[in-house]
mmCIF file of C-alpha atoms in Angstrom:
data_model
loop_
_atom_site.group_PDB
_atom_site.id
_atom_site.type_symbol
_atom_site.label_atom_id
_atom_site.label_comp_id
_atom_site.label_asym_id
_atom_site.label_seq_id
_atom_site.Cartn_x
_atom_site.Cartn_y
_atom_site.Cartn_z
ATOM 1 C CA UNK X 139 69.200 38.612 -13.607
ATOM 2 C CA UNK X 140 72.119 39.006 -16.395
ATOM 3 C CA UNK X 141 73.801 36.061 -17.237
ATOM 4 C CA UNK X 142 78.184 36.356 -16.531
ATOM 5 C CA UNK X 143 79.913 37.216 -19.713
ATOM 6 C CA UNK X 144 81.791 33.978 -21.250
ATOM 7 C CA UNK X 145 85.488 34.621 -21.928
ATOM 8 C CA UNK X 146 86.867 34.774 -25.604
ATOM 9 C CA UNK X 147 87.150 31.087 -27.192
ATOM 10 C CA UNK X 148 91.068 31.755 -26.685
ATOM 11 C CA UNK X 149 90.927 31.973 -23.085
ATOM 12 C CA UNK X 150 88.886 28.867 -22.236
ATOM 13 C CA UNK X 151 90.568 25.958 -20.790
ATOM 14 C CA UNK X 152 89.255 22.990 -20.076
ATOM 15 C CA UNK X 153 90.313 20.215 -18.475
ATOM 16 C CA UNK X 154 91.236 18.185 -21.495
ATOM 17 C CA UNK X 155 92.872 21.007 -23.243
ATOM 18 C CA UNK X 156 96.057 22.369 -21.284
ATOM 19 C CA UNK X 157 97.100 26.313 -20.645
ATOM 20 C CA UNK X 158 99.011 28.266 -23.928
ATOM 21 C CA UNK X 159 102.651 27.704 -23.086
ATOM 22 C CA UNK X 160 104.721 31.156 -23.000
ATOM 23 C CA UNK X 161 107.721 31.426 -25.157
ATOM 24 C CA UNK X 162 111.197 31.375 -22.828
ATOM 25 C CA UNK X 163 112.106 34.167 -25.049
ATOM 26 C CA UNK X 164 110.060 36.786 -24.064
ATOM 27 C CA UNK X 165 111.173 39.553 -21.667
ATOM 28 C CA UNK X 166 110.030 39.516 -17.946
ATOM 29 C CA UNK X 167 106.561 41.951 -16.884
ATOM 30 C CA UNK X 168 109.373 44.373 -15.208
ATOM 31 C CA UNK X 169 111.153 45.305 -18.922
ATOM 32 C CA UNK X 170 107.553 46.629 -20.060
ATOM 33 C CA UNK X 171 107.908 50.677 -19.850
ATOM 34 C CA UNK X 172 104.422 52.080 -19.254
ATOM 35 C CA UNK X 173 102.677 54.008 -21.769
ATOM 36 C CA UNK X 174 100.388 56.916 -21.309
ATOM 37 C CA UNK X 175 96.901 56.405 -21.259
ATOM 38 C CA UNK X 176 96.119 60.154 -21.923
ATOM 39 C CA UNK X 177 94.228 60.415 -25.125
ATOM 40 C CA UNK X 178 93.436 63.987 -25.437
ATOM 41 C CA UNK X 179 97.005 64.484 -26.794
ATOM 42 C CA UNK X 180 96.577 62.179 -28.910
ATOM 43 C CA UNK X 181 93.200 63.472 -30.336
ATOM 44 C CA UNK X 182 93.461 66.629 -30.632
ATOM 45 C CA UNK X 183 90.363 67.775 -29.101
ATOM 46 C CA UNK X 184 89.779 70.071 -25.985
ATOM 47 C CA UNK X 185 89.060 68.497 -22.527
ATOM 48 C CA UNK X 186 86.122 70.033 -21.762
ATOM 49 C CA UNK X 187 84.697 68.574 -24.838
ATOM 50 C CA UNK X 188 85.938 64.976 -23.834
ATOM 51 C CA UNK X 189 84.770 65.663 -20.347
ATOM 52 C CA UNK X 190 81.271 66.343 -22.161
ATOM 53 C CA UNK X 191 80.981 63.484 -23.969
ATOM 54 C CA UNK X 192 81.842 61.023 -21.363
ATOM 55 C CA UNK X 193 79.230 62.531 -19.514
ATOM 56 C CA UNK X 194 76.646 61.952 -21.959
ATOM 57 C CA UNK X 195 77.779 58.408 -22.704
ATOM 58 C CA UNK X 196 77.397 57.713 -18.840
ATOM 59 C CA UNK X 197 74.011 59.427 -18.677
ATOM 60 C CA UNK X 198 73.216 57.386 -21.765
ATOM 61 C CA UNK X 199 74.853 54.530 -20.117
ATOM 62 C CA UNK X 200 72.804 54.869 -16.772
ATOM 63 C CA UNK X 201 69.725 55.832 -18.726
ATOM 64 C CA UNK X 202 69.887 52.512 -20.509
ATOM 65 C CA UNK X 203 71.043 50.552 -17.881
ATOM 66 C CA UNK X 204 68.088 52.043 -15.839
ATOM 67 C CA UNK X 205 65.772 51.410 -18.744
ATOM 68 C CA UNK X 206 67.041 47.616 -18.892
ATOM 69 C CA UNK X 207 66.752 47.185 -15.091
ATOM 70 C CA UNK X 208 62.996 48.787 -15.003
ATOM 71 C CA UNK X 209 62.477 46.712 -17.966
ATOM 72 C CA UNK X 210 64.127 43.250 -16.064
ATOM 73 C CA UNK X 211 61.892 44.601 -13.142
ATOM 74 C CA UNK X 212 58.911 45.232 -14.730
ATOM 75 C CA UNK X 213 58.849 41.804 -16.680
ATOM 76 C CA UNK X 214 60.058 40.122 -13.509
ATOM 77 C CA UNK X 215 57.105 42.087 -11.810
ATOM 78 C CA UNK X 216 54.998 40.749 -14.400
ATOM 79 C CA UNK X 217 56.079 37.482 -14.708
ATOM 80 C CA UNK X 218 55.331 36.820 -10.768
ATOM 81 C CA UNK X 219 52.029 38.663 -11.476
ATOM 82 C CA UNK X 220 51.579 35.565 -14.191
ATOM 83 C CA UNK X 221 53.071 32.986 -11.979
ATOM 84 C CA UNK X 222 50.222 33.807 -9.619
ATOM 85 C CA UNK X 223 47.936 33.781 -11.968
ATOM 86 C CA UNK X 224 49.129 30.892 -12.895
ATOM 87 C CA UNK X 225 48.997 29.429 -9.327
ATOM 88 C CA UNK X 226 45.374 31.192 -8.705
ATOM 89 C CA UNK X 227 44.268 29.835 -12.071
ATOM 90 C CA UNK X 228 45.596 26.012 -11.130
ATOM 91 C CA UNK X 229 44.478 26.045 -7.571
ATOM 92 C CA UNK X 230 40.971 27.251 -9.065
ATOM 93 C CA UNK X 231 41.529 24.251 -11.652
ATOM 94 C CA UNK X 232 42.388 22.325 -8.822
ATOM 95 C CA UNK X 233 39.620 22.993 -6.526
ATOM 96 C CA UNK X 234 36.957 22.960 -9.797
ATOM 97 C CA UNK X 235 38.197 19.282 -9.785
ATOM 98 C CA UNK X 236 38.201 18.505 -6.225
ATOM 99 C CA UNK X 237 34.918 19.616 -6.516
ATOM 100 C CA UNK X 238 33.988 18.133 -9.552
ATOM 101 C CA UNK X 239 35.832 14.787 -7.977
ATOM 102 C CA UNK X 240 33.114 15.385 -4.990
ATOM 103 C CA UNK X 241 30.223 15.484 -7.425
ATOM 104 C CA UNK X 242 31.621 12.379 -9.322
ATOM 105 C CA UNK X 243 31.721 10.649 -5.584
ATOM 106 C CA UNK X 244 28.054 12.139 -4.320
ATOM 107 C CA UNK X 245 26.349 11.189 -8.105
ATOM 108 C CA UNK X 246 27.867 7.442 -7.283
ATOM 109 C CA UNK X 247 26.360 7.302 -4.077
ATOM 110 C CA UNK X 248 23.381 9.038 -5.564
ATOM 111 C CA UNK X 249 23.786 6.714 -8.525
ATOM 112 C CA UNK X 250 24.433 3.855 -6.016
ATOM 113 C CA UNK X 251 21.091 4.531 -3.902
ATOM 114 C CA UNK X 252 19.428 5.021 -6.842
ATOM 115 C CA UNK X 253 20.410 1.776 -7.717
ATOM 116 C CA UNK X 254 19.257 0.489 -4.459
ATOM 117 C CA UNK X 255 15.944 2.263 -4.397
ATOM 118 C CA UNK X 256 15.628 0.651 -7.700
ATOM 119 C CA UNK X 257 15.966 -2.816 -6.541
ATOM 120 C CA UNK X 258 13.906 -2.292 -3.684
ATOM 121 C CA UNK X 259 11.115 -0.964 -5.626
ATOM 122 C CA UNK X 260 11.648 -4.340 -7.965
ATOM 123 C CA UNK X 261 11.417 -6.018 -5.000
ATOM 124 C CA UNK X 262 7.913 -4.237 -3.702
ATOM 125 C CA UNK X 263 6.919 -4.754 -7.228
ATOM 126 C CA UNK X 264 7.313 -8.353 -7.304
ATOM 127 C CA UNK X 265 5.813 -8.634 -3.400
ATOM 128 C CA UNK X 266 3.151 -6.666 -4.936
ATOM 129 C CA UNK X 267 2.743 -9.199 -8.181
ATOM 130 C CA UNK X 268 2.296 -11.649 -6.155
ATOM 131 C CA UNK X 269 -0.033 -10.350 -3.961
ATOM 132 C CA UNK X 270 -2.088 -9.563 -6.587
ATOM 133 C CA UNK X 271 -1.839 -13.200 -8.366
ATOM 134 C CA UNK X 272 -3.062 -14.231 -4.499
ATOM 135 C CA UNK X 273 -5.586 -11.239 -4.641
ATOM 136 C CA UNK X 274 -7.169 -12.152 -8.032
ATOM 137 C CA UNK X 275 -6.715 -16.414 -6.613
ATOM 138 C CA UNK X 276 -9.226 -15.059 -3.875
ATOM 139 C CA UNK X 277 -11.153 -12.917 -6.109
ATOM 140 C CA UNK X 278 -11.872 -16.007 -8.015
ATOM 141 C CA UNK X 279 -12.489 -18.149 -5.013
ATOM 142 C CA UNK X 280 -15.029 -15.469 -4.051
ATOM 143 C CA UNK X 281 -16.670 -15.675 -7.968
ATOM 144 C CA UNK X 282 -16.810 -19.274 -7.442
ATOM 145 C CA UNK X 283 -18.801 -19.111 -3.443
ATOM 146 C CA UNK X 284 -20.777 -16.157 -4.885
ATOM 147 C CA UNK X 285 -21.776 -18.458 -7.979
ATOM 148 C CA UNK X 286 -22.168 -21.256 -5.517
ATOM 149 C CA UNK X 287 -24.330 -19.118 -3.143
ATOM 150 C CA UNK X 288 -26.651 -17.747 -6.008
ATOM 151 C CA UNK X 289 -27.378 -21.185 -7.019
ATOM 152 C CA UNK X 290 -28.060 -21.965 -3.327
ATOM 153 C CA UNK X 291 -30.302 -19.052 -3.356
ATOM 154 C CA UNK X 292 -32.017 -20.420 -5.966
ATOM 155 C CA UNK X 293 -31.993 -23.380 -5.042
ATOM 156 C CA UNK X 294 -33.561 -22.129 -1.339
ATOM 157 C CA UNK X 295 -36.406 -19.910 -3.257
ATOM 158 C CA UNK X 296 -37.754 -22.707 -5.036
ATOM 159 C CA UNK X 297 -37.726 -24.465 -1.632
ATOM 160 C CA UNK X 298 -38.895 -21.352 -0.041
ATOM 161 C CA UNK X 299 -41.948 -21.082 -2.879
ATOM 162 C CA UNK X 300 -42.467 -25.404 -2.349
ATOM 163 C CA UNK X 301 -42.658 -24.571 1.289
ATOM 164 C CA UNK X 302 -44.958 -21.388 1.016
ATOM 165 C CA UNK X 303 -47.498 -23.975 -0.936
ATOM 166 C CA UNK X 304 -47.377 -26.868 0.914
ATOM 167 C CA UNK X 305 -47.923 -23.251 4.030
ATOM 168 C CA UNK X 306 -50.853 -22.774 1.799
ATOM 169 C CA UNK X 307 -51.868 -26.399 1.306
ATOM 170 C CA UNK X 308 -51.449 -26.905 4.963
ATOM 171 C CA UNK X 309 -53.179 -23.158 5.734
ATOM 172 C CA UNK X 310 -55.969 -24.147 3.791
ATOM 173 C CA UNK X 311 -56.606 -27.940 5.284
ATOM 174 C CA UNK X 312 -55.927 -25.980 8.590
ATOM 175 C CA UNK X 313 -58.940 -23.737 7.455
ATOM 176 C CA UNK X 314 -61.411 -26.608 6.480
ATOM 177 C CA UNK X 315 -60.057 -28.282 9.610
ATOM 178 C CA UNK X 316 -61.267 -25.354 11.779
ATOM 179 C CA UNK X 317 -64.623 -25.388 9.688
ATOM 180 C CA UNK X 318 -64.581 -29.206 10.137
ATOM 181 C CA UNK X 319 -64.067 -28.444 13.898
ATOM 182 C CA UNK X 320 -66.685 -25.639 14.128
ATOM 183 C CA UNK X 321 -69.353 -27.881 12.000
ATOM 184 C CA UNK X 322 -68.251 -30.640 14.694
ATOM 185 C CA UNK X 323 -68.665 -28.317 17.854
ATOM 186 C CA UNK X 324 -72.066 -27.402 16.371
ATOM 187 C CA UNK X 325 -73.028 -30.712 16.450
ATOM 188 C CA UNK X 326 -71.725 -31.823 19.503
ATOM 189 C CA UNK X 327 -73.763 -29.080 20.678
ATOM 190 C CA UNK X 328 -76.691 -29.934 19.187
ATOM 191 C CA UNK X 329 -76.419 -33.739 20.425
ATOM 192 C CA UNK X 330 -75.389 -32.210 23.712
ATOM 193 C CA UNK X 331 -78.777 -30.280 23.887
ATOM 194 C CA UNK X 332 -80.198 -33.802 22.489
ATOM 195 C CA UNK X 333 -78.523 -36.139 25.114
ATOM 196 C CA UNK X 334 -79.950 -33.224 27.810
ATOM 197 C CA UNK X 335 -83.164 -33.717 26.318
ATOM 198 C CA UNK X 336 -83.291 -37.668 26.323
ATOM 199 C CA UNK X 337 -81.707 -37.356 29.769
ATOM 200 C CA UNK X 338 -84.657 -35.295 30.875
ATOM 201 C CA UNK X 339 -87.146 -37.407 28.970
ATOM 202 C CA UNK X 340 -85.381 -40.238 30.945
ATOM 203 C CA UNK X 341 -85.387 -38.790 34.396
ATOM 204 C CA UNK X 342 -89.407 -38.179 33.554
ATOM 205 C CA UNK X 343 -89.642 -41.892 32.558
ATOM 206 C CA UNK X 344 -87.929 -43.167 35.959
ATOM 207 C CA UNK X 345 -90.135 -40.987 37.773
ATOM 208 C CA UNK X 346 -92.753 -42.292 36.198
ATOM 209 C CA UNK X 347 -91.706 -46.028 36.624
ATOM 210 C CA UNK X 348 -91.288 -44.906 40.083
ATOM 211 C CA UNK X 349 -94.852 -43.525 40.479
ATOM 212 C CA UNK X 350 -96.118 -46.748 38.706
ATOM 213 C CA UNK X 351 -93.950 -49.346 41.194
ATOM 214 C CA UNK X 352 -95.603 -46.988 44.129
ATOM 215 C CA UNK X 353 -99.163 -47.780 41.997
ATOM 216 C CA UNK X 354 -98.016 -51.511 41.750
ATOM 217 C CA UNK X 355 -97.261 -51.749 45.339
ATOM 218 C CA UNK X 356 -100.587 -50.313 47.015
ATOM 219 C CA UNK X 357 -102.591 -52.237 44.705
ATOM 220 C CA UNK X 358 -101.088 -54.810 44.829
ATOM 221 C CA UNK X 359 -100.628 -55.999 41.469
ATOM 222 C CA UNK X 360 -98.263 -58.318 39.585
ATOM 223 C CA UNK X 361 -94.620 -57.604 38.943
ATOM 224 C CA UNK X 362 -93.959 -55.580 35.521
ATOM 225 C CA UNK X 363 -94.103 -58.057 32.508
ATOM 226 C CA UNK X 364 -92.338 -57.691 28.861
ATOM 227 C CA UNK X 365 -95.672 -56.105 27.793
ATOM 228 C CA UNK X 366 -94.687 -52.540 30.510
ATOM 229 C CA UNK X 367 -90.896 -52.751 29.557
ATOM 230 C CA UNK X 368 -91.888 -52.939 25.713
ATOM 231 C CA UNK X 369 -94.395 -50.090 26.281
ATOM 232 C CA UNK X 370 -91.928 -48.086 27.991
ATOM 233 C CA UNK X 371 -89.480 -48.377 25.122
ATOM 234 C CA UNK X 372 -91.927 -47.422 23.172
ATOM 235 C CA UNK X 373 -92.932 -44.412 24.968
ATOM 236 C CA UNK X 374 -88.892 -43.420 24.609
ATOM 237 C CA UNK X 375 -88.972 -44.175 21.032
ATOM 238 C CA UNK X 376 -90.581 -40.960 20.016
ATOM 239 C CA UNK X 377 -87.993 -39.274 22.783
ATOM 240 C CA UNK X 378 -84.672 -39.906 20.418
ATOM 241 C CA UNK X 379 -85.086 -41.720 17.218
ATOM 242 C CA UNK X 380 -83.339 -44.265 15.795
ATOM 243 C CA UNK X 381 -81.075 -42.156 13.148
ATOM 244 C CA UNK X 382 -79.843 -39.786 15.882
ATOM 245 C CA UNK X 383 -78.899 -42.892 17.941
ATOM 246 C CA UNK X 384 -76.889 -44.116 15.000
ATOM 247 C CA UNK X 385 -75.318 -40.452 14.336
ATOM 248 C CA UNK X 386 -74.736 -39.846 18.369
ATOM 249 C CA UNK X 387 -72.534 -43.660 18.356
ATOM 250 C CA UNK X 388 -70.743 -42.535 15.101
ATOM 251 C CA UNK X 389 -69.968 -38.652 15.778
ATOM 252 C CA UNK X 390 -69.114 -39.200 20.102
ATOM 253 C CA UNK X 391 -65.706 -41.195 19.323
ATOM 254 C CA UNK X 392 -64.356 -38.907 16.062
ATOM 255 C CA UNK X 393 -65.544 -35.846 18.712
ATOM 256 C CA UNK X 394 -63.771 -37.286 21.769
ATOM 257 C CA UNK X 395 -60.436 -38.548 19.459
ATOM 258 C CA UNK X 396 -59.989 -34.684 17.293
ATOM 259 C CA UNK X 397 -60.544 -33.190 21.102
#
């Protein structure tokens, strides 16, 4: 819009300067005669002419008041097309930094959980530290009962080798034992078919002392003297001698103690 035109410096007033006084002098409005305002006399020129130009300086008047008014409209046209550029361009600005505000906030909290995720993994890795120290405490516990063991395993083959010799020390007197045994159960057999033999031989002998008592009595003849028993013993001499008598009293008990 135009601005009002200002008044000539003359005719301002203000209210520390006061109105231009009037002289008393001058004559009243009414003793003014009025003067003609007709210029063409005055000029010289036709009317038609004057008509003319004051025709041309109103089209040129209108033209460049129309000009100035499309001009006032256009700029003011343009100027609200800038303003809202203006406003489109801030409330982009604005939401660009609402939005960059929000990804300020979300890479705190990412920043933030980061943060925690960090000290919980600090935590699992200390937990985990210390689990190993324990781990690699009872790894060496285990080195220690493994060393321990393999020394007892040693220590159980030599016993294991001392025991499978004194097994073969033992195996073997176990063998000569049996032979020992089987020599024995020979002999016992052998004296067995002896003693049968002397007990047979001795059965014959009492059948013959009873044969000779039956003699004795139908003829009789005096009781049996020294001389009979002495010839009786010697008639069972020949029947077992002397050495197997000694062997039969020596082998018997060390037959009847092993059995």
């Amino acid at each position: 819009m135009a601005a009002a035109p200002t008044p000539p410096p003359s005719y301002r007033t203000s209210a520390s300067t006061p109105p231009p006084l009037y002289r008393a002098s001058a004559p009243p409005y009414s003793n003014y005669t009025p003067v003609p305002c007709d210029v063409s006399h005055a000029s010289g020129a036709p009317k038609g002419t004057k008509d003319l130009y004051l025709k041309i300086a109103f089209a040129v008047v209108v033209g460049v008041a129309v000009v100035a008014i499309s001009a006032l409209i256009y700029g003011y046209v343009d100027a609200m097309r800038q303003v809202r550029e203006a406003q489109n361009a801030s409330r982009d600005l604005w939401r660009e930094a609402w939005d960059a505000r929000k990804e300020t906030w979300q890479a705190q909290d990412d920043s933030r959980a980061a943060q925690e995720k960090a000290e919980q993994l600090a935590k699992k890795v200390a937990e985990v530290q210390e689990e190993a120290m324990q781990a690699q405490g009872e790894v060496e516990s285990l080195q220690e009962k493994v060393v321990q063991a393999q020394k007892e395993a040693l220590q159980t083959r030599k016993q294991w080798r001392q025991t499978k010799a004194e097994a073969a020390q033992i195996f073997g007197k176990v063998s000569r034992a049996k032979l020992d045994l089987q020599m024995a159960e020979s002999e016992c057999d052998h004296a067995h078919d002896v003693v049968d033999g002397v007990l047979a031989d001795l059965a014959k002998l009492r059948e013959k002392l009873d044969e000779s008592k039956l003699v004795n009595q139908n003829s009789n003849s005096p009781p049996l003297t020294d001389h009979s028993a002495a010839s009786l013993s010697n008639v069972a001499s020949p029947v077992l001698p002397p050495g197997w008598t000694k062997f039969l009293v020596l082998v018997v008990p060390s037959l009847l103690y092993a059995l």
